[in-house]
Amino acid sequence: MTSTAGNAPAIPAPGFSDATRDAQRAFRAILDALSHPTQRYPLNGPAHPPAALGSGLAAVALTVLDEDSTVWLGGALDDREVAAWLDFHTGARRVGAASADFVFAAPASLPALGSLRLGTDEAPHLSTTAVLDVRGCQGMGSFTAEGPGINGSTTFNAPWADGRFAEQWRANTAVFPRGVDLLLVDADEISALPRTTRLAPAPTDGQEAEQCTSR
Amino acid sequence: MSTALPGYNVGYLDEQTKRMIRRALLKAVAIPGFQVPFASREVPMPRGWGTGGVQVTASIIGGDDVLKVIDQGADDTTNAVSIRSFFAKVTGASTTTCTEDATIIQTRHRIPEAVLREGQIMVYQVPIPEPLRFLEPREAETRRMHALEEYGLIYVKLYEDIAKYGHIATTYAYPVMVNGRYLMDPSPTPSFDNPKLHQSPALHLYGAGREKRIYAVPPYTDVVSLGFEDHPFEPQRFEQPCAVCGSTGVYLDEIITDDAGGVMYACSDTDHCERAAALASAHIDDLEEARA
Ligand SMILES: [Zn+2]
C-alpha cells in the first residue's frame, strides 16, 4: 500500500497481535458489556493504534468491522490515519451517519440518536450501533438504570452524557424494538447501553458539564 | 490435520464468519427474544451436533473458557463427548462435566439442575426457532405477527389443548414471552426447565443452524411461560424421587430395566445425579461412623 499525500503512513500500524485470540477476547468484553448494561469490562486493543482512535476503539473496530459492514467516523476520528488504518485492517465501507451499521464518534460529534438507523418493526436488528469514544470525559451525568441484564436497578455514572442525551435516550427506548445500541469505549474499558436499558436522571450536586478531551 | 474430525478447519469457523455471527449475537442480546437472521454456514456436520449451537459456541469460546456439553442431560453421550473434545482441541479451552465450573454450557435439551450464576453462558442447539411456525408456515407472515405483537393464535392453540385434555398438553418447546415483548420458543428444553429462564443470572444464546436464526435471553430478564388465569402454566412435575440419588424436584428419565417392562426413574442431569449420590453416600458414612 503506498501513501499518496499528507501524513498517512505508507503501511498502517499493525492490528491485533493475535487476530483470532485478541478478537475473541474483545468480542467477549463487548458481549459481556451489552449483556450487563452499565457494568465496565476490560478491553485490550492493538499496541500501536492510530492516535485518534486509541486502543479501545481500535479493538472494537477490529472485532466488529469488515467488508460486509459500513461505518461512519465522527469529529476527530474522521482523520486520514484512522481511515487508512480501518481500510487496511477491516475493509469496512465508509458511508453517511444515517445509513451506517456502526457510528464511531465522541459525544460532541455524535449525531442525534433519532437521526441514526433505528431498524424497522419487522427488522429491528437493522439498526446502528453507536460506538462512543468516552476517553477523558468529566461531566456530572448520573442515572438510575434498569432493564434486561440489570439485576433490579443500578446507579450509572455517565460523565460523557451531555444535556441532550437523557431526552434522546428516552426517545430511543420508546421506539423499542427499534432503536440504536450504545457501546461506551474508554482507553481500555467498555460498557454498554442496549436499547432495552431505561434511564432516569439521578440528582446531582454539580452543574451540567460536558467536558470530554476527545472531540 | 490432527483433530478428531478430518476436514474441519482449525477453529472451525473463519474469522469473517465469526464476525458475522458475533454481530448477530450483539443484536440478539439487545433485542431479547427476537430472532436475528444470520448467514449460517453450510457445513456438513455429524448428526446431533446442532450446527447453530456449534457455530455460536465457536464464535464466543476462547482459551480461558471452561466448556460443558450436554446431550439430553448427560455429559457422556457420543455427541457431547465429541463436541467437547473438538472445541478443546481447536480453541485450547478446558472442559468439564461440572455445571458450577463451566463458563459455557452447550445443550441440545436440558438446562442443568444446578442454579446458574452470573457470567455463565448457555448455548442451545435449536431445531425450529419460530414458535408460530406450526400455526403459520409463511415466514413473511410470522415476521409480521412478531412486529405487530399479534400472538392471539398461539393462545387459541393452547386453549384448544385445555378443551381437549383438560390441561395444556405441550411439554416441549413450550412458548414464552421474553421481556414482555417477544414470543419465543425456548426449544429444545422441556417445559420443566422454562422457569429457570426467568430472571436467570446467566446469558442464554440460541442458535438455529438450518433455519439461520440467532436469539438470546440476557441475564435478569423476564421470561414468562404462556398461560391463562384459570389455567396457569404448570411445568412438568415428577412425583417420585430419583432411583439413583434420591433427589426430588428434578427432571427424570424413564429407564427400562428389563424385558418384562420394568422401569425406573433417574435424573436426566448426570452431573447433578453423581454429585447428589456422592453427597448422600457421604452422609450415610457419617451416620454409620456416628453410630459406631
Ligand atoms: Zn439422581
Short mmCIF file of C-alpha atoms and ligand atoms in Angstrom, two decimals:
data_model
loop_
_atom_site.label_atom_id
_atom_site.label_comp_id
_atom_site.label_asym_id
_atom_site.label_seq_id
_atom_site.Cartn_x
_atom_site.Cartn_y
_atom_site.Cartn_z
CA MET A 1 0.00 0.00 0.00
CA THR A 2 1.52 3.35 -0.97
CA SER A 3 0.95 6.71 0.59
CA THR A 4 -0.15 9.38 -1.83
CA ALA A 5 -0.18 12.52 0.25
CA GLY A 6 -0.16 14.10 3.66
CA ASN A 7 0.72 12.27 6.84
CA ALA A 8 -0.85 8.93 6.03
CA PRO A 9 1.79 6.33 6.78
CA ALA A 10 2.88 4.07 3.95
CA ILE A 11 1.95 0.97 5.90
CA PRO A 12 -0.73 1.29 8.58
CA ALA A 13 0.27 0.23 12.09
CA PRO A 14 -0.42 -3.42 12.95
CA GLY A 15 -3.80 -4.62 14.19
CA PHE A 16 -4.23 -7.26 16.89
CA SER A 17 -1.02 -9.15 17.60
CA ASP A 18 -3.03 -12.39 17.51
CA ALA A 19 -6.03 -11.82 15.24
CA THR A 20 -8.02 -14.84 16.43
CA ARG A 21 -7.41 -14.72 20.17
CA ASP A 22 -7.45 -10.96 20.60
CA ALA A 23 -10.68 -10.58 18.61
CA GLN A 24 -12.28 -13.34 20.68
CA ARG A 25 -11.33 -11.59 23.94
CA ALA A 26 -12.52 -8.22 22.70
CA PHE A 27 -15.77 -9.74 21.48
CA ARG A 28 -16.44 -11.30 24.87
CA ALA A 29 -15.87 -7.91 26.51
CA ILE A 30 -18.42 -6.34 24.12
CA LEU A 31 -20.88 -9.22 24.65
CA ASP A 32 -20.44 -9.00 28.43
CA ALA A 33 -20.98 -5.24 28.33
CA LEU A 34 -24.20 -5.50 26.29
CA SER A 35 -25.45 -8.37 28.47
CA HIS A 36 -24.75 -6.43 31.68
CA PRO A 37 -25.59 -2.83 30.81
CA THR A 38 -23.65 -0.13 32.70
CA GLN A 39 -21.01 -2.60 34.00
CA ARG A 40 -17.43 -2.00 32.84
CA TYR A 41 -15.25 -4.69 31.28
CA PRO A 42 -11.53 -4.57 30.43
CA LEU A 43 -10.83 -4.22 26.72
CA ASN A 44 -7.41 -4.88 25.22
CA GLY A 45 -6.57 -3.42 21.84
CA PRO A 46 -3.60 -3.33 19.50
CA ALA A 47 -0.34 -1.91 20.87
CA HIS A 48 0.02 0.93 18.36
CA PRO A 49 -3.42 2.08 17.22
CA PRO A 50 -3.90 5.35 15.32
CA ALA A 51 -3.66 8.12 17.94
CA ALA A 52 -7.14 9.50 17.32
CA LEU A 53 -8.71 6.05 17.64
CA GLY A 54 -6.86 4.78 20.68
CA SER A 55 -6.62 1.19 21.84
CA GLY A 56 -10.21 0.63 22.98
CA LEU A 57 -11.98 1.91 19.87
CA ALA A 58 -9.40 0.11 17.73
CA ALA A 59 -10.24 -3.17 19.50
CA VAL A 60 -13.95 -2.71 18.83
CA ALA A 61 -13.31 -1.77 15.19
CA LEU A 62 -11.13 -4.82 14.55
CA THR A 63 -13.70 -7.07 16.21
CA VAL A 64 -16.93 -5.98 14.54
CA LEU A 65 -15.96 -4.35 11.23
CA ASP A 66 -15.20 -5.99 7.90
CA GLU A 67 -16.08 -5.60 4.22
CA ASP A 68 -19.66 -6.67 4.99
CA SER A 69 -20.24 -3.72 7.32
CA THR A 70 -20.47 0.05 6.95
CA VAL A 71 -19.03 2.70 9.24
CA TRP A 72 -19.17 6.44 9.80
CA LEU A 73 -16.42 8.32 11.63
CA GLY A 74 -17.31 11.48 13.55
CA GLY A 75 -15.27 14.51 14.64
CA ALA A 76 -11.61 13.88 15.40
CA LEU A 77 -11.97 10.21 14.43
CA ASP A 78 -12.57 11.25 10.86
CA ASP A 79 -8.88 11.59 10.05
CA ARG A 80 -6.66 10.19 7.39
CA GLU A 81 -4.64 7.91 9.62
CA VAL A 82 -7.75 6.32 11.14
CA ALA A 83 -9.38 5.91 7.74
CA ALA A 84 -6.27 4.32 6.22
CA TRP A 85 -5.89 2.01 9.20
CA LEU A 86 -9.55 0.90 9.09
CA ASP A 87 -9.38 0.41 5.31
CA PHE A 88 -6.30 -1.76 5.65
CA HIS A 89 -7.43 -3.89 8.59
CA THR A 90 -11.20 -4.12 8.16
CA GLY A 91 -12.23 -3.09 4.64
CA ALA A 92 -15.42 -1.62 6.13
CA ARG A 93 -17.12 0.76 3.70
CA ARG A 94 -17.49 4.33 4.88
CA VAL A 95 -20.95 5.80 4.45
CA GLY A 96 -23.06 8.64 5.85
CA ALA A 97 -24.03 8.54 9.52
CA ALA A 98 -27.71 7.99 8.73
CA SER A 99 -27.07 4.69 6.97
CA ALA A 100 -24.05 3.25 8.80
CA ASP A 101 -24.08 -0.08 10.65
CA PHE A 102 -21.56 1.40 13.08
CA VAL A 103 -21.03 5.02 14.01
CA PHE A 104 -17.77 5.86 15.79
CA ALA A 105 -17.82 9.29 17.47
CA ALA A 106 -17.03 11.32 20.55
CA PRO A 107 -20.06 12.71 22.44
CA ALA A 108 -19.71 16.13 20.83
CA SER A 109 -19.71 14.72 17.29
CA LEU A 110 -22.36 12.02 17.78
CA PRO A 111 -25.39 12.79 15.59
CA ALA A 112 -28.77 12.88 17.34
CA LEU A 113 -29.67 9.26 18.09
CA GLY A 114 -33.02 9.62 16.34
CA SER A 115 -31.24 10.54 13.10
CA LEU A 116 -29.40 7.21 13.01
CA ARG A 117 -30.75 3.98 11.55
CA LEU A 118 -33.29 2.55 14.01
CA GLY A 119 -34.31 -0.57 12.10
CA THR A 120 -37.95 -1.42 11.38
CA ASP A 121 -40.60 -3.20 13.43
CA GLU A 122 -40.06 -6.32 11.32
CA ALA A 123 -36.26 -5.98 11.23
CA PRO A 124 -35.22 -4.09 14.36
CA HIS A 125 -31.74 -5.60 14.08
CA LEU A 126 -31.03 -3.49 11.01
CA SER A 127 -30.12 -0.59 13.24
CA THR A 128 -26.99 1.38 14.04
CA THR A 129 -24.62 0.51 16.82
CA ALA A 130 -23.12 3.76 18.10
CA VAL A 131 -19.58 3.34 19.40
CA LEU A 132 -18.93 6.30 21.65
CA ASP A 133 -15.42 7.50 22.46
CA VAL A 134 -15.67 8.40 26.16
CA ARG A 135 -11.98 8.92 26.90
CA GLY A 136 -11.32 11.79 29.27
CA CYS A 137 -14.96 12.75 29.89
CA GLN A 138 -15.56 14.52 33.20
CA GLY A 139 -19.19 15.55 33.17
CA MET A 140 -21.61 15.05 36.05
CA GLY A 141 -24.19 12.85 34.31
CA SER A 142 -25.65 10.20 36.57
CA PHE A 143 -28.61 7.90 36.02
CA THR A 144 -30.57 5.12 37.60
CA ALA A 145 -30.65 2.26 35.12
CA GLU A 146 -32.93 -0.74 34.81
CA GLY A 147 -33.90 -3.33 32.23
CA PRO A 148 -32.71 -6.70 30.92
CA GLY A 149 -29.19 -7.56 32.09
CA ILE A 150 -29.52 -5.46 35.23
CA ASN A 151 -30.43 -7.16 38.50
CA GLY A 152 -33.09 -4.77 39.77
CA SER A 153 -31.69 -1.30 39.23
CA THR A 154 -28.30 0.32 39.43
CA THR A 155 -26.71 3.74 39.54
CA PHE A 156 -24.77 4.64 36.46
CA ASN A 157 -22.30 7.49 36.10
CA ALA A 158 -22.20 8.90 32.59
CA PRO A 159 -19.56 11.64 32.50
CA TRP A 160 -19.89 11.70 28.72
CA ALA A 161 -23.62 12.47 28.74
CA ASP A 162 -24.42 15.97 27.55
CA GLY A 163 -27.61 17.93 28.15
CA ARG A 164 -29.47 16.41 25.19
CA PHE A 165 -28.68 12.79 26.00
CA ALA A 166 -31.39 11.96 28.57
CA GLU A 167 -34.21 13.02 26.28
CA GLN A 168 -32.67 11.34 23.23
CA TRP A 169 -32.25 8.09 25.14
CA ARG A 170 -35.82 8.23 26.43
CA ALA A 171 -36.99 8.58 22.83
CA ASN A 172 -34.70 5.73 21.79
CA THR A 173 -36.14 3.31 24.35
CA ALA A 174 -39.68 4.42 23.48
CA VAL A 175 -39.43 3.07 19.92
CA PHE A 176 -38.44 -0.46 21.05
CA PRO A 177 -37.90 -2.94 19.42
CA ARG A 178 -36.40 -0.34 17.09
CA GLY A 179 -33.55 1.80 18.34
CA VAL A 180 -29.78 2.16 18.50
CA ASP A 181 -27.45 0.39 20.90
CA LEU A 182 -24.61 2.28 22.50
CA LEU A 183 -21.11 0.99 23.21
CA LEU A 184 -19.17 3.27 25.58
CA VAL A 185 -15.49 2.82 24.96
CA ASP A 186 -12.73 4.19 27.15
CA ALA A 187 -8.99 3.71 26.59
CA ASP A 188 -9.06 0.18 27.98
CA GLU A 189 -12.62 -0.45 29.17
CA ILE A 190 -16.05 -0.89 27.68
CA SER A 191 -19.58 -0.60 28.97
CA ALA A 192 -22.82 -0.51 27.03
CA LEU A 193 -26.42 0.59 26.87
CA PRO A 194 -28.59 -1.66 24.73
CA ARG A 195 -31.90 -0.15 23.59
CA THR A 196 -33.66 -2.02 26.43
CA THR A 197 -31.98 -0.06 29.23
CA ARG A 198 -34.24 2.54 30.81
CA LEU A 199 -32.50 5.52 32.38
CA ALA A 200 -33.83 8.03 34.89
CA PRO A 201 -31.63 11.02 35.68
CA ALA A 202 -30.24 10.77 39.21
CA PRO A 203 -29.99 14.01 41.18
CA THR A 204 -26.51 15.55 41.03
CA ASP A 205 -24.96 18.34 43.11
CA GLY A 206 -22.86 19.86 40.36
CA GLN A 207 -23.83 21.92 37.39
CA GLU A 208 -24.29 20.48 33.94
CA ALA A 209 -20.87 19.80 32.46
CA GLU A 210 -19.85 18.04 29.31
CA GLN A 211 -16.10 18.05 29.26
CA CYS A 212 -14.55 15.35 27.17
CA THR A 213 -10.97 15.77 25.96
CA SER A 214 -11.75 13.95 22.74
CA ARG A 215 -13.92 15.58 20.12
CA MET B 1 -4.71 -32.02 10.29
CA SER B 2 -4.64 -33.79 13.60
CA THR B 3 -8.05 -33.22 15.13
CA ALA B 4 -10.55 -36.00 15.57
CA LEU B 5 -12.59 -34.60 12.72
CA PRO B 6 -10.66 -34.62 9.47
CA GLY B 7 -11.82 -31.96 7.04
CA TYR B 8 -12.70 -29.34 9.65
CA ASN B 9 -10.69 -26.14 9.83
CA VAL B 10 -8.81 -25.41 13.00
CA GLY B 11 -11.13 -23.13 14.93
CA TYR B 12 -13.94 -24.48 12.76
CA LEU B 13 -15.08 -21.05 11.55
CA ASP B 14 -13.04 -18.47 9.66
CA GLU B 15 -12.70 -15.01 11.18
CA GLN B 16 -15.17 -13.40 8.79
CA THR B 17 -17.88 -15.92 9.62
CA LYS B 18 -17.24 -15.41 13.32
CA ARG B 19 -17.55 -11.62 12.91
CA MET B 20 -20.87 -12.04 11.12
CA ILE B 21 -22.20 -14.34 13.87
CA ARG B 22 -20.82 -12.03 16.56
CA ARG B 23 -22.64 -9.04 15.06
CA ALA B 24 -25.85 -11.10 15.06
CA LEU B 25 -25.27 -12.09 18.70
CA LEU B 26 -24.91 -8.45 19.77
CA LYS B 27 -28.26 -7.62 18.15
CA ALA B 28 -29.86 -10.70 19.69
CA VAL B 29 -28.81 -9.61 23.19
CA ALA B 30 -30.03 -6.06 22.56
CA ILE B 31 -33.48 -7.28 21.38
CA PRO B 32 -34.32 -10.11 23.81
CA GLY B 33 -36.33 -12.91 22.21
CA PHE B 34 -36.13 -11.52 18.67
CA GLN B 35 -34.82 -13.93 16.03
CA VAL B 36 -31.90 -12.33 14.23
CA PRO B 37 -31.28 -13.82 10.77
CA PHE B 38 -27.70 -14.79 10.05
CA ALA B 39 -25.90 -16.41 7.13
CA SER B 40 -25.43 -19.85 8.63
CA ARG B 41 -22.52 -21.71 7.11
CA GLU B 42 -23.45 -24.73 5.06
CA VAL B 43 -21.08 -27.19 6.63
CA PRO B 44 -21.51 -30.92 6.82
CA MET B 45 -21.68 -31.93 10.47
CA PRO B 46 -22.12 -35.17 12.29
CA ARG B 47 -25.75 -35.78 13.22
CA GLY B 48 -26.73 -34.38 16.58
CA TRP B 49 -24.08 -31.68 16.67
CA GLY B 50 -26.55 -28.91 16.01
CA THR B 51 -24.93 -26.56 13.51
CA GLY B 52 -26.47 -23.47 15.10
CA GLY B 53 -25.27 -24.21 18.61
CA VAL B 54 -21.81 -25.20 17.44
CA GLN B 55 -21.48 -22.03 15.35
CA VAL B 56 -22.48 -19.89 18.33
CA THR B 57 -20.05 -21.68 20.64
CA ALA B 58 -17.27 -21.39 18.04
CA SER B 59 -17.88 -17.64 17.82
CA ILE B 60 -17.69 -16.96 21.55
CA ILE B 61 -15.27 -19.52 23.01
CA GLY B 62 -11.67 -18.73 23.93
CA GLY B 63 -8.72 -20.33 25.65
CA ASP B 64 -9.87 -19.08 29.08
CA ASP B 65 -13.23 -20.82 28.83
CA VAL B 66 -14.35 -24.00 30.55
CA LEU B 67 -16.81 -25.84 28.32
CA LYS B 68 -19.51 -28.29 29.32
CA VAL B 69 -21.62 -30.04 26.68
CA ILE B 70 -24.79 -31.97 27.42
CA ASP B 71 -26.95 -34.12 25.22
CA GLN B 72 -30.28 -34.63 26.96
CA GLY B 73 -28.91 -34.12 30.48
CA ALA B 74 -25.86 -36.28 30.03
CA ASP B 75 -22.23 -35.32 29.55
CA ASP B 76 -21.14 -38.75 28.40
CA THR B 77 -23.04 -39.40 25.16
CA THR B 78 -21.05 -39.73 21.95
CA ASN B 79 -22.20 -36.33 20.68
CA ALA B 80 -21.44 -34.48 23.91
CA VAL B 81 -18.01 -36.07 24.19
CA SER B 82 -17.01 -35.34 20.61
CA ILE B 83 -18.22 -31.71 20.65
CA ARG B 84 -16.33 -31.13 23.89
CA SER B 85 -13.07 -32.66 22.71
CA PHE B 86 -13.36 -30.89 19.37
CA PHE B 87 -13.52 -27.45 21.00
CA ALA B 88 -10.78 -28.33 23.46
CA LYS B 89 -8.52 -29.22 20.55
CA VAL B 90 -9.21 -26.25 18.32
CA THR B 91 -9.51 -23.49 20.92
CA GLY B 92 -7.40 -24.63 23.87
CA ALA B 93 -10.43 -24.25 26.15
CA SER B 94 -10.63 -26.67 29.04
CA THR B 95 -13.66 -28.88 29.52
CA THR B 96 -15.71 -30.07 32.44
CA THR B 97 -18.80 -32.03 33.30
CA CYS B 98 -19.36 -29.91 36.42
CA THR B 99 -22.05 -27.28 35.90
CA GLU B 100 -20.61 -24.91 38.51
CA ASP B 101 -17.16 -24.92 36.91
CA ALA B 102 -18.35 -24.24 33.35
CA THR B 103 -18.24 -20.80 31.71
CA ILE B 104 -20.04 -22.04 28.58
CA ILE B 105 -22.61 -24.85 28.57
CA GLN B 106 -23.82 -26.11 25.20
CA THR B 107 -27.01 -28.13 25.30
CA ARG B 108 -29.43 -29.80 22.95
CA HIS B 109 -32.11 -30.47 25.52
CA ARG B 110 -31.79 -29.64 29.19
CA ILE B 111 -30.90 -26.70 31.40
CA PRO B 112 -28.81 -28.13 34.27
CA GLU B 113 -30.40 -28.63 37.69
CA ALA B 114 -27.67 -26.59 39.46
CA VAL B 115 -28.61 -22.91 39.66
CA LEU B 116 -26.68 -20.98 37.01
CA ARG B 117 -24.59 -17.99 38.01
CA GLU B 118 -23.74 -14.61 36.53
CA GLY B 119 -21.01 -14.88 33.91
CA GLN B 120 -22.09 -18.28 32.63
CA ILE B 121 -23.35 -18.64 29.05
CA MET B 122 -25.84 -21.29 27.95
CA VAL B 123 -25.75 -22.16 24.22
CA TYR B 124 -28.78 -24.01 22.82
CA GLN B 125 -28.85 -26.12 19.66
CA VAL B 126 -32.23 -25.12 18.29
CA PRO B 127 -34.08 -27.23 15.70
CA ILE B 128 -37.05 -24.91 15.00
CA PRO B 129 -36.71 -21.33 16.27
CA GLU B 130 -40.11 -19.97 15.21
CA PRO B 131 -42.80 -20.54 17.87
CA LEU B 132 -45.53 -19.61 15.38
CA ARG B 133 -44.29 -21.94 12.62
CA PHE B 134 -46.78 -24.74 13.26
CA LEU B 135 -49.62 -22.20 13.17
CA GLU B 136 -48.36 -20.14 10.25
CA PRO B 137 -45.91 -21.67 7.77
CA ARG B 138 -45.21 -18.44 5.88
CA GLU B 139 -42.05 -16.69 7.06
CA ALA B 140 -43.17 -13.23 5.91
CA GLU B 141 -46.38 -13.69 7.89
CA THR B 142 -44.71 -14.77 11.15
CA ARG B 143 -42.30 -11.84 10.87
CA ARG B 144 -45.30 -9.53 10.55
CA MET B 145 -47.01 -11.16 13.53
CA HIS B 146 -43.92 -10.60 15.70
CA ALA B 147 -43.71 -6.99 14.51
CA LEU B 148 -47.35 -6.36 15.46
CA GLU B 149 -47.17 -8.50 18.62
CA GLU B 150 -50.04 -10.46 17.13
CA TYR B 151 -49.90 -13.57 19.29
CA GLY B 152 -53.59 -14.45 19.61
CA LEU B 153 -53.28 -17.65 17.54
CA ILE B 154 -50.92 -19.32 19.95
CA TYR B 155 -53.27 -18.69 22.86
CA VAL B 156 -56.06 -20.25 20.82
CA LYS B 157 -53.90 -23.33 20.26
CA LEU B 158 -53.08 -23.64 23.97
CA TYR B 159 -56.73 -23.18 24.87
CA GLU B 160 -57.74 -25.95 22.46
CA ASP B 161 -55.39 -28.20 24.45
CA ILE B 162 -57.25 -27.33 27.61
CA ALA B 163 -60.60 -28.00 25.98
CA LYS B 164 -59.38 -31.36 24.69
CA TYR B 165 -57.21 -32.65 27.54
CA GLY B 166 -58.25 -30.52 30.50
CA HIS B 167 -54.73 -29.10 30.67
CA ILE B 168 -52.08 -27.70 28.35
CA ALA B 169 -50.52 -30.74 26.69
CA THR B 170 -47.37 -29.08 25.42
CA THR B 171 -44.34 -30.29 27.35
CA TYR B 172 -41.57 -29.39 24.89
CA ALA B 173 -40.94 -26.11 23.12
CA TYR B 174 -43.46 -24.51 25.47
CA PRO B 175 -43.73 -20.88 24.30
CA VAL B 176 -42.60 -17.99 26.49
CA MET B 177 -42.89 -14.19 26.40
CA VAL B 178 -39.49 -12.53 26.74
CA ASN B 179 -39.19 -9.12 28.38
CA GLY B 180 -42.92 -8.65 27.88
CA ARG B 181 -42.49 -8.25 24.15
CA TYR B 182 -41.38 -11.22 22.03
CA LEU B 183 -42.92 -14.65 21.84
CA MET B 184 -40.02 -17.12 21.92
CA ASP B 185 -39.51 -20.84 21.59
CA PRO B 186 -37.18 -21.96 24.40
CA SER B 187 -36.68 -25.15 22.42
CA PRO B 188 -35.07 -27.63 22.78
CA THR B 189 -35.74 -27.62 26.52
CA PRO B 190 -38.69 -29.36 28.21
CA SER B 191 -41.25 -27.10 29.89
CA PHE B 192 -39.84 -28.37 33.21
CA ASP B 193 -36.86 -26.08 32.57
CA ASN B 194 -38.87 -22.99 31.49
CA PRO B 195 -38.96 -21.42 34.98
CA LYS B 196 -35.14 -21.49 35.11
CA LEU B 197 -35.01 -18.86 32.36
CA HIS B 198 -36.96 -16.22 34.28
CA GLN B 199 -34.57 -13.62 35.74
CA SER B 200 -31.70 -16.08 35.26
CA PRO B 201 -28.29 -14.62 36.17
CA ALA B 202 -26.79 -16.37 33.13
CA LEU B 203 -26.83 -15.33 29.46
CA HIS B 204 -28.77 -17.66 27.15
CA LEU B 205 -27.88 -17.84 23.45
CA TYR B 206 -29.90 -19.82 20.91
CA GLY B 207 -28.53 -20.93 17.55
CA ALA B 208 -30.68 -22.47 14.82
CA GLY B 209 -28.33 -23.52 12.00
CA ARG B 210 -30.73 -24.91 9.46
CA GLU B 211 -33.18 -22.01 9.88
CA LYS B 212 -30.38 -19.44 10.16
CA ARG B 213 -31.58 -17.64 13.28
CA ILE B 214 -29.88 -16.50 16.47
CA TYR B 215 -31.75 -15.24 19.51
CA ALA B 216 -30.99 -14.55 23.14
CA VAL B 217 -32.25 -14.06 26.65
CA PRO B 218 -29.95 -11.68 28.54
CA PRO B 219 -29.38 -12.16 32.26
CA TYR B 220 -32.07 -10.83 34.64
CA THR B 221 -34.80 -10.78 32.00
CA ASP B 222 -38.46 -11.66 32.47
CA VAL B 223 -39.35 -14.92 30.76
CA VAL B 224 -42.97 -15.88 31.28
CA SER B 225 -44.48 -19.14 30.06
CA LEU B 226 -47.86 -18.55 28.41
CA GLY B 227 -50.91 -19.39 30.47
CA PHE B 228 -54.45 -18.38 31.35
CA GLU B 229 -55.91 -17.04 34.55
CA ASP B 230 -57.98 -20.19 35.06
CA HIS B 231 -55.29 -22.45 33.60
CA PRO B 232 -51.89 -21.03 34.53
CA PHE B 233 -48.70 -22.56 33.16
CA GLU B 234 -47.64 -25.62 35.08
CA PRO B 235 -44.23 -27.09 34.45
CA GLN B 236 -43.96 -30.88 34.29
CA ARG B 237 -43.77 -32.49 37.70
CA PHE B 238 -42.21 -35.76 38.71
CA GLU B 239 -43.78 -37.40 41.72
CA GLN B 240 -41.11 -39.95 42.57
CA PRO B 241 -37.52 -39.27 43.65
CA CYS B 242 -34.52 -40.30 41.51
CA ALA B 243 -33.87 -44.02 41.97
CA VAL B 244 -30.10 -43.44 41.96
CA CYS B 245 -29.50 -40.37 44.12
CA GLY B 246 -32.85 -39.74 45.78
CA SER B 247 -33.21 -36.15 44.50
CA THR B 248 -36.71 -34.76 44.28
CA GLY B 249 -37.93 -31.87 42.15
CA VAL B 250 -35.59 -32.80 39.30
CA TYR B 251 -36.22 -33.88 35.73
CA LEU B 252 -36.33 -37.68 35.49
CA ASP B 253 -35.75 -40.03 32.58
CA GLU B 254 -37.63 -43.29 32.36
CA ILE B 255 -35.18 -46.15 32.15
CA ILE B 256 -36.33 -49.59 31.05
CA THR B 257 -34.74 -52.09 33.40
CA ASP B 258 -35.80 -55.45 31.94
CA ASP B 259 -37.71 -57.19 29.16
CA ALA B 260 -40.76 -57.55 31.39
CA GLY B 261 -41.50 -53.82 31.18
CA GLY B 262 -39.83 -52.89 34.44
CA VAL B 263 -38.89 -49.21 34.65
CA MET B 264 -37.04 -46.92 36.97
CA TYR B 265 -36.75 -43.17 37.05
CA ALA B 266 -33.40 -41.41 37.32
CA CYS B 267 -32.03 -37.89 36.91
CA SER B 268 -31.52 -36.82 33.31
CA ASP B 269 -28.79 -34.45 34.61
CA THR B 270 -25.95 -36.92 35.15
CA ASP B 271 -23.63 -34.35 36.76
CA HIS B 272 -26.28 -33.47 39.32
CA CYS B 273 -27.05 -37.15 39.95
CA GLU B 274 -23.42 -38.13 40.55
CA ARG B 275 -22.90 -35.26 42.97
CA ALA B 276 -26.14 -35.88 44.83
CA ALA B 277 -25.38 -39.62 45.06
CA ALA B 278 -21.86 -38.90 46.38
CA LEU B 279 -23.29 -36.49 48.96
CA ALA B 280 -25.92 -38.99 50.03
CA SER B 281 -23.38 -41.81 50.46
CA ALA B 282 -21.02 -39.49 52.39
CA HIS B 283 -23.97 -38.68 54.62
CA ILE B 284 -24.66 -42.40 55.19
CA ASP B 285 -20.96 -42.93 56.01
CA ASP B 286 -21.16 -40.12 58.54
CA LEU B 287 -24.25 -41.64 60.12
CA GLU B 288 -22.63 -45.06 60.33
CA GLU B 289 -19.48 -43.57 61.80
CA ALA B 290 -21.54 -41.74 64.41
CA ARG B 291 -23.32 -44.96 65.25
CA ALA B 292 -20.09 -47.00 65.60
ZN ZN C 1 -30.31 -38.69 40.52
#
